[in-house]
Structures are given as structure tokens and as C-alpha cells.
């Protein structure tokens, strides 16, 4: 097979929300000699397809809050396009505290939001119930409202990125598996695919659950751990409509949002399940995930005190995937000092979709800026020096399991 395109200035590997978000940010920066390669027949078909699409901006650091705010700004701009929209619903979010310690954390998060310029406010339980009438807020000790949060459709977002990029001349190639990265004299020279060799001086690794393998193929060992994540969508129920705000109940480890006449509910498992990317090569998919009904039943049980109707609702569908996590819970973004021309956009800790625009912006900064700043430097793949797989896997799983813990 002969490659459709035999040369590009930049090759992005991975056609999910992150890879396409990076391509879009490159286009905005005027970098359009870009080729994105996706191994599957269509974009957004792997981890992105399993994402819930929640977009929250409240974080415990100013930099991470600003990254989320950049993404929301981008989604709002994309939604104005007449050709391809991301399905962005800016319905706001309610974050519910069930104990005094959580209230203190919310107060700290509001202070961070205030410093970042993100408008959030505490509202009383009656106001919360007006936002979502079928939800009980009787146990809430505080509710934090962010009007600019929301949710979107991950596949629609990805295709909105693609549409924008194609208009700028960026090219996309599916059914194309990167089998090797060509390296000479300590720098990237190209990629070898199942359709031929493509010359390029710069490769961006946005390969999701295969990001570990792609990095390892150039001798870069990075702790990128795929961890199972699941959520369910109920059958139809009265009172549920798409304009209801997103709800997060950290003390029950739950998040939820309405679908059209249904509810989407997911959570963070207290005993997580991970897989070893060393056991499935490039071109092979991670292990198939079967729905864990015990875990999903526990999500429903945790939700029942706040939404009693959940006990009567059947489950219409279950979504599950292998989002990748890192031992310290931070993205891996930017160049590796071990190999010139090799850049990372991975380890997204289940925030690849919601953070895709901000991640893309940081990747572009890491390429084009002479001084990318302390926060971006802190996301460098170079931060992982000596590490062992067992410890890294345990730490990544612990980060997942304690995602809503107070120390986060």
C-alpha cells in the first residue's frame, strides 16, 4: 500500500477528541501542514466514544481551572458554527456537599475559581431544587452552582474539530495504524504505517489507550495506565430533559446528567480495574469490558437517597472504556528531552473530551513557545524518571478510586 500522503510537517497519532482538539488548536495557530492518523475506520471510535461528555471547570488549581475554561470557550465558539456543532449544552452544574469537610473543600474551590475569573456561587437547597425538581437536596449541606458548565456529545465535538480543521487544509487518514516511528540522529524523521511511510519532523502522540505503546516504540517509558470506567443510561422517565444541569455528588462518588427523557449516571469505583498496555500491541484493541452489574447497582444505590425514582428505572444501556490515568493524576503534555520532535498529549485521567481544547492549546504552546511556563513544564513527560510498573499502576488506580476524595 502507498501512503495517501507521504510528507507532513506535523503528524498527530490518534483520532479521538484529544488528537482532533490538538489539530484544531494547531490550525488556529496557523500550522496547517498537519496530518492526523487514526487506526480505526472512523474518528472518535475508541475511548472518546465511551465518554459521558460532562464539562466542569471547578478545579483545585488556577491553571487547571483555566485549562477547563479555555475548553468551554472553544465549545461555545464551535457551537456557533452552522456546518458542524459539538452538541454543547451550557446548562450549568450543581455540586452537592453532604458533609462539613466537603463544604470546606467547596469553599476552597470557589476561592480558586474566583482567582481564575470563573463565576460560581453557593445557592440554597430550595434554589437547587428549582433547577432540578425531581432531585432531593434534603441531605445537602451546601450546593455550588456554576452557570457556564455543561455537557456535550463527544463524537459531535470530535467531528466539529475535524470539520474546522479540514477547512484550514489539515488532512485526516483513517484505517491507518502507526507501526513504527522513524528516528535518526536523535530526532523524529517520520512514521511507518500499514499504508506506507510518511516523512515528518514532528509527531504528537494522542493515541489514548495506545499512547504507552507508541511512546515505548521510541524508547520512552511512560506510566500511562488504562483504568476501567463505566456509566449507565436509564430507560425513559418523566421530568428528565436535556436542559437540566449536570449534578456531581462527590461524597457519593457520583456524577449525573439528563438525557432526552432519561438519566445518565456514573461514578468512580472504590476497587478499580486496570489493564496492562504492554500486553496488547499496537494494532490490537485493549481487552473487551463486560458490564460490571455489581458496580452499576452500587452507583444506583448511592443515588437513591437523592433521586428515589432510580430504584424503579431500568437500565437502557451501559457505556464502558479504558481512559488512561497517570500516577500523579496530571496530563502528560509536551516534548520529551530524550527524542527531538516527539510530543505527548496523553494520560488524560478521564478528562480528554472535556479538556481537549485546553490540552490542544498547551500542546501548541509546548511546540511554538520559547518559554511555555511553569505549569506546562510540570506536565512534561520528563517528570517520570525512575519508576516501576507495579507502583505506577497502583498509584494510578488509587488516583481513580479516590477521584472525589477530599485530599484531591
Coordinates of C-alpha atoms in Angstrom, one line a residue:
X1 CA 0.0 0.0 0.0
X2 CA 1.2 3.5 -0.8
X3 CA 0.5 6.2 1.9
X4 CA -2.2 8.7 0.8
X5 CA 0.1 11.5 1.9
X6 CA 3.9 11.0 2.1
X7 CA 5.0 14.1 3.9
X8 CA 3.7 16.4 6.6
X9 CA 5.3 19.0 8.9
X10 CA 3.3 17.5 11.8
X11 CA 1.7 14.1 12.3
X12 CA -0.8 13.5 15.0
X13 CA -1.4 9.9 16.1
X14 CA -5.0 9.4 17.4
X15 CA -8.3 10.5 16.1
X16 CA -10.2 11.0 19.4
X17 CA -11.2 14.3 21.0
X18 CA -7.7 15.0 22.2
X19 CA -5.9 14.4 18.8
X20 CA -8.6 16.3 16.9
X21 CA -8.5 19.1 19.6
X22 CA -4.8 19.4 19.1
X23 CA -5.2 19.6 15.3
X24 CA -7.8 22.4 15.8
X25 CA -5.5 24.4 18.0
X26 CA -2.7 23.9 15.5
X27 CA -5.0 25.3 12.8
X28 CA -5.8 28.3 15.0
X29 CA -2.1 28.9 15.4
X30 CA -1.6 28.8 11.6
X31 CA 0.0 25.4 11.5
X32 CA -1.9 23.6 8.7
X33 CA 0.7 21.2 7.2
X34 CA -0.7 18.6 9.6
X35 CA -1.8 15.0 9.0
X36 CA -3.8 13.1 11.7
X37 CA -3.8 9.3 11.6
X38 CA -6.4 7.1 13.1
X39 CA -6.1 3.3 13.2
X40 CA -9.9 2.7 13.3
X41 CA -12.3 3.2 10.3
X42 CA -13.7 6.4 11.9
X43 CA -12.8 9.2 14.3
X44 CA -13.9 9.2 17.9
X45 CA -14.4 5.4 17.9
X46 CA -12.4 4.3 20.9
X47 CA -12.2 6.0 24.3
X48 CA -13.9 9.1 23.1
X49 CA -17.0 7.2 22.1
X50 CA -17.4 5.9 25.7
X51 CA -17.1 9.3 27.3
X52 CA -20.0 10.9 29.2
X53 CA -19.3 14.3 27.9
X54 CA -19.5 16.2 31.1
X55 CA -17.7 19.6 31.1
X56 CA -16.8 21.0 34.6
X57 CA -14.5 23.9 35.2
X58 CA -14.1 23.8 39.0
X59 CA -10.7 22.5 39.9
X60 CA -8.3 22.8 42.9
X61 CA -5.7 24.8 41.0
X62 CA -5.9 28.0 39.0
X63 CA -4.0 26.6 36.0
X64 CA -6.3 23.5 35.7
X65 CA -9.3 25.7 36.1
X66 CA -8.1 28.0 33.3
X67 CA -7.5 25.0 31.0
X68 CA -11.1 23.9 31.5
X69 CA -12.3 27.5 30.9
X70 CA -10.4 27.6 27.6
X71 CA -12.2 24.4 26.6
X72 CA -15.6 25.9 27.4
X73 CA -14.8 29.0 25.5
X74 CA -13.9 26.8 22.5
X75 CA -17.0 24.7 22.8
X76 CA -19.2 27.9 22.8
X77 CA -17.4 29.2 19.7
X78 CA -17.8 25.9 17.9
X79 CA -21.5 25.7 18.7
X80 CA -21.9 28.9 16.6
X81 CA -20.8 27.1 13.5
X82 CA -23.5 26.3 11.0
X83 CA -21.8 23.3 9.5
X84 CA -20.7 21.1 12.4
X85 CA -21.7 21.7 16.0
X86 CA -20.3 19.9 19.1
X87 CA -23.7 19.4 20.7
X88 CA -22.6 21.8 23.5
X89 CA -25.3 22.3 26.1
X90 CA -24.3 25.0 28.6
X91 CA -26.9 24.0 31.2
X92 CA -24.7 24.8 34.3
X93 CA -23.8 22.4 37.1
X94 CA -24.7 21.7 40.7
X95 CA -22.0 20.4 43.0
X96 CA -23.5 18.9 46.2
X97 CA -21.8 18.6 49.6
X98 CA -23.1 16.1 52.1
X99 CA -20.8 16.9 55.0
X100 CA -18.9 19.7 56.6
X101 CA -15.5 18.7 55.3
X102 CA -16.8 18.8 51.7
X103 CA -18.3 22.2 52.4
X104 CA -14.8 23.4 53.3
X105 CA -13.4 21.9 50.1
X106 CA -16.1 23.7 48.1
X107 CA -15.2 27.0 49.7
X108 CA -11.6 26.4 48.7
X109 CA -12.6 25.6 45.2
X110 CA -14.7 28.7 45.0
X111 CA -11.7 30.8 46.0
X112 CA -9.7 29.1 43.2
X113 CA -12.5 29.8 40.8
X114 CA -12.6 33.5 41.9
X115 CA -8.9 33.8 41.3
X116 CA -9.2 32.3 37.8
X117 CA -12.2 34.5 36.9
X118 CA -14.7 31.7 36.9
X119 CA -18.1 32.7 38.2
X120 CA -19.5 30.3 40.8
X121 CA -21.8 30.8 43.7
X122 CA -23.3 29.0 46.6
X123 CA -27.1 28.5 46.4
X124 CA -29.6 27.2 48.9
X125 CA -31.3 23.9 48.7
X126 CA -34.5 25.4 47.5
X127 CA -32.8 27.1 44.6
X128 CA -31.1 23.8 43.7
X129 CA -34.5 22.0 43.7
X130 CA -35.8 24.7 41.4
X131 CA -33.0 23.8 38.9
X132 CA -33.8 20.1 39.2
X133 CA -37.4 19.5 40.6
X134 CA -37.3 15.7 40.7
X135 CA -34.0 15.6 42.7
X136 CA -34.0 15.7 46.5
X137 CA -31.5 18.1 48.1
X138 CA -32.6 17.3 51.7
X139 CA -29.2 15.9 52.6
X140 CA -27.2 18.7 51.0
X141 CA -25.1 20.9 53.4
X142 CA -24.0 23.1 50.5
X143 CA -24.6 23.4 46.8
X144 CA -22.1 25.1 44.5
X145 CA -23.6 26.4 41.2
X146 CA -21.5 27.1 38.0
X147 CA -23.7 28.5 35.3
X148 CA -21.2 28.1 32.5
X149 CA -20.6 24.3 32.9
X150 CA -22.5 21.8 30.9
X151 CA -22.1 18.8 28.7
X152 CA -21.7 17.8 25.0
X153 CA -21.7 14.8 22.7
X154 CA -18.1 13.6 22.5
X155 CA -18.4 12.3 18.9
X156 CA -20.1 15.5 17.8
X157 CA -17.3 17.5 19.4
X158 CA -14.6 15.5 17.6
X159 CA -16.3 15.9 14.2
X160 CA -16.7 19.6 14.8
X161 CA -12.9 19.8 15.3
X162 CA -12.4 17.8 12.1
X163 CA -14.8 20.0 10.1
X164 CA -13.0 23.1 11.2
X165 CA -9.6 21.6 10.5
X166 CA -10.4 20.4 7.0
X167 CA -11.5 23.9 6.1
X168 CA -8.0 25.0 7.0
X169 CA -6.3 22.3 5.0
X170 CA -5.5 19.8 7.7
X171 CA -5.8 16.2 6.5
X172 CA -7.2 13.1 8.2
X173 CA -6.5 9.5 7.4
X174 CA -8.4 6.6 9.0
X175 CA -7.6 2.9 8.8
X176 CA -4.0 3.9 9.3
X177 CA -2.0 2.2 12.1
X178 CA 1.4 3.7 13.0
X179 CA 3.6 0.7 13.3
X180 CA 6.9 2.5 14.0
X181 CA 8.4 5.9 14.4
X182 CA 11.5 6.6 12.2
X183 CA 14.3 8.0 14.3
X184 CA 17.7 9.1 13.1
X185 CA 20.4 11.1 14.9
X186 CA 18.3 11.5 18.0
X187 CA 15.2 13.1 16.3
X188 CA 12.0 12.0 14.6
X189 CA 12.2 11.6 10.8
X190 CA 8.8 10.0 10.1
X191 CA 6.3 7.3 10.8
X192 CA 5.8 3.9 9.3
X193 CA 2.2 2.9 8.8
X194 CA 0.3 0.0 7.4
X195 CA -0.2 2.2 4.3
X196 CA 3.4 3.3 3.9
X197 CA 6.0 5.7 5.3
X198 CA 5.2 9.3 5.9
X199 CA 8.1 11.7 6.4
X200 CA 7.7 14.2 9.2
X201 CA 9.9 16.0 11.7
X202 CA 7.3 16.2 14.5
X203 CA 5.0 13.5 15.9
X204 CA 2.3 14.2 18.5
X205 CA 1.2 11.1 20.5
X206 CA -2.5 11.4 21.2
X207 CA -3.1 7.7 20.9
X208 CA -5.2 7.2 24.1
X209 CA -5.1 3.6 25.3
X210 CA -2.3 3.0 22.9
X211 CA -0.2 6.1 23.9
X212 CA 2.0 3.9 26.1
X213 CA 2.9 1.6 23.2
X214 CA 3.7 4.5 20.8
X215 CA 5.9 6.1 23.4
X216 CA 7.6 2.8 24.1
X217 CA 8.3 2.3 20.4
X218 CA 10.8 5.2 20.6
X219 CA 12.3 4.0 23.9
X220 CA 10.2 6.4 26.0
X221 CA 8.8 4.6 29.0
X222 CA 5.8 6.5 30.5
X223 CA 3.3 5.4 33.2
X224 CA 0.1 5.6 31.1
X225 CA -2.4 3.2 32.8
X226 CA -5.7 2.3 31.2
X227 CA -8.3 2.1 34.0
X228 CA -11.9 0.9 33.5
X229 CA -14.7 3.4 33.8
X230 CA -18.4 2.7 33.4
X231 CA -21.7 4.5 33.5
X232 CA -25.3 3.7 32.6
X233 CA -28.3 5.4 31.0
X234 CA -31.8 4.6 32.3
X235 CA -35.0 4.0 30.5
X236 CA -37.3 6.9 29.9
X237 CA -38.7 8.7 32.9
X238 CA -40.9 11.8 33.4
X239 CA -39.3 15.0 34.4
X240 CA -35.9 14.4 32.7
X241 CA -35.0 16.7 29.9
X242 CA -31.7 17.8 28.3
X243 CA -31.8 21.3 29.8
X244 CA -31.4 20.1 33.4
X245 CA -28.0 21.0 34.9
X246 CA -25.2 18.5 35.5
X247 CA -25.0 17.2 39.0
X248 CA -22.0 16.0 40.9
X249 CA -22.3 14.4 44.4
X250 CA -18.6 13.8 45.4
X251 CA -19.5 12.2 48.8
X252 CA -21.4 9.5 46.9
X253 CA -18.7 9.4 44.1
X254 CA -21.4 10.2 41.5
X255 CA -22.0 12.4 38.5
X256 CA -25.2 12.5 36.5
X257 CA -26.9 14.4 33.8
X258 CA -30.2 14.1 32.0
X259 CA -30.6 12.7 28.5
X260 CA -33.8 13.1 26.5
X261 CA -36.3 11.6 28.9
X262 CA -33.6 9.6 30.7
X263 CA -30.7 9.9 33.1
X264 CA -27.0 9.2 32.7
X265 CA -25.3 8.1 35.9
X266 CA -21.7 7.2 36.5
X267 CA -19.2 7.1 39.3
X268 CA -15.7 6.3 40.5
X269 CA -15.3 2.7 41.5
X270 CA -13.8 2.0 45.0
X271 CA -11.9 -1.0 43.7
X272 CA -10.8 -0.2 40.2
X273 CA -9.7 -2.5 37.4
X274 CA -6.8 -1.7 35.1
X275 CA -5.2 -3.4 32.2
X276 CA -1.5 -3.6 31.2
X277 CA -0.9 -1.9 27.8
X278 CA 2.3 -4.0 27.4
X279 CA 0.0 -7.0 26.9
X280 CA -1.7 -5.7 23.7
X281 CA 0.4 -4.5 20.8
X282 CA -0.2 -1.6 18.5
X283 CA -3.0 -2.5 16.1
X284 CA -4.7 -4.7 18.7
X285 CA -7.5 -3.4 21.0
X286 CA -7.5 -3.4 24.8
X287 CA -9.4 -6.3 26.5
X288 CA -13.2 -6.2 26.0
X289 CA -15.0 -4.9 29.0
X290 CA -18.2 -6.6 30.2
X291 CA -20.6 -4.5 32.2
X292 CA -20.0 -4.9 36.0
X293 CA -23.6 -5.0 37.3
X294 CA -22.5 -5.0 40.9
X295 CA -20.6 -1.7 40.4
X296 CA -23.5 -0.2 38.4
X297 CA -26.0 -1.3 41.1
X298 CA -23.9 0.4 43.7
X299 CA -24.0 3.6 41.7
X300 CA -27.8 3.4 41.7
X301 CA -27.9 2.6 45.4
X302 CA -25.7 5.7 46.2
X303 CA -28.0 7.8 44.0
X304 CA -31.3 6.5 45.5
X305 CA -31.4 8.8 48.6
X306 CA -31.2 11.8 46.3
X307 CA -33.2 10.5 43.4
X308 CA -35.6 7.8 44.7
X309 CA -37.1 7.2 41.2
X310 CA -33.8 5.5 40.2
X311 CA -35.0 2.3 42.1
X312 CA -37.8 2.0 39.7
X313 CA -35.9 2.7 36.5
X314 CA -34.4 0.0 34.3
X315 CA -31.1 0.4 32.6
X316 CA -31.3 1.1 28.9
X317 CA -27.6 1.0 28.0
X318 CA -24.1 0.7 29.6
X319 CA -21.0 2.5 28.4
X320 CA -17.5 1.5 29.4
X321 CA -14.0 2.1 28.3
X322 CA -10.3 2.4 29.2
X323 CA -9.5 6.0 29.8
X324 CA -5.8 6.4 30.8
X325 CA -4.6 7.6 34.1
X326 CA -1.2 8.7 35.4
X327 CA 0.3 8.1 38.9
X328 CA 0.1 11.8 39.8
X329 CA -3.3 12.4 38.2
X330 CA -1.9 15.1 35.8
X331 CA -1.8 15.2 32.0
X332 CA 1.3 14.2 30.1
X333 CA 1.8 17.1 27.6
X334 CA 4.8 18.4 25.6
X335 CA 8.1 17.3 24.3
X336 CA 10.5 14.6 25.5
X337 CA 14.1 15.6 26.0
X338 CA 15.1 12.1 25.1
X339 CA 13.9 12.5 21.5
X340 CA 13.7 15.7 19.5
X341 CA 10.4 16.0 17.6
X342 CA 8.3 13.7 19.8
X343 CA 5.5 15.3 21.7
X344 CA 2.9 13.9 24.2
X345 CA -0.8 14.6 24.5
X346 CA -1.9 11.7 26.8
X347 CA -2.6 10.4 30.3
X348 CA -5.8 12.4 30.4
X349 CA -7.3 10.9 33.6
X350 CA -10.8 10.7 32.1
X351 CA -10.7 14.4 31.1
X352 CA -9.7 14.0 27.5
X353 CA -13.0 15.2 26.0
X354 CA -13.8 18.0 28.4
X355 CA -10.2 19.2 28.4
X356 CA -9.4 18.6 24.7
X357 CA -9.3 22.3 23.7
X358 CA -7.2 23.2 26.7
X359 CA -4.9 20.2 26.2
X360 CA -4.6 21.2 22.5
X361 CA -3.7 24.7 23.4
X362 CA -1.0 23.5 25.8
X363 CA 0.5 21.2 23.2
X364 CA 0.7 24.1 20.7
X365 CA 2.4 26.2 23.3
X366 CA 4.9 23.5 24.0
X367 CA 5.8 23.4 20.3
X368 CA 5.8 27.1 19.5
X369 CA 6.6 28.9 22.7
X370 CA 10.2 29.6 23.8
X371 CA 9.0 29.8 27.4
X372 CA 6.0 27.6 28.0
X373 CA 5.6 28.4 31.7
X374 CA 5.9 26.5 34.9
X375 CA 2.5 24.8 34.8
X376 CA 3.1 23.4 31.3
X377 CA 6.6 22.3 32.3
X378 CA 5.1 20.4 35.2
X379 CA 3.1 18.3 32.7
X380 CA 6.3 17.2 30.8
X381 CA 6.9 13.5 30.1
X382 CA 10.4 14.2 31.6
X383 CA 8.9 14.3 35.1
X384 CA 8.9 10.5 35.1
X385 CA 12.4 9.4 35.8
X386 CA 12.9 6.2 37.7
X387 CA 9.6 4.4 38.2
X388 CA 8.4 0.8 38.3
X389 CA 5.3 -0.5 36.6
X390 CA 3.7 -2.1 39.7
X391 CA 3.9 1.1 41.8
X392 CA 2.8 3.3 38.9
X393 CA -0.2 1.1 38.3
X394 CA -1.2 1.1 41.9
X395 CA -0.9 4.9 42.2
X396 CA -2.9 5.5 39.0
X397 CA -5.6 3.1 40.3
X398 CA -5.6 4.8 43.6
X399 CA -6.0 8.2 41.9
X400 CA -9.0 6.9 40.1
X401 CA -10.5 5.3 43.2
X402 CA -10.1 8.5 45.3
X403 CA -11.0 10.9 42.5
X404 CA -13.7 12.6 44.6
X405 CA -11.7 12.2 47.9
X406 CA -11.2 15.3 50.0
X407 CA -7.5 15.3 49.5
X408 CA -7.8 15.7 45.7

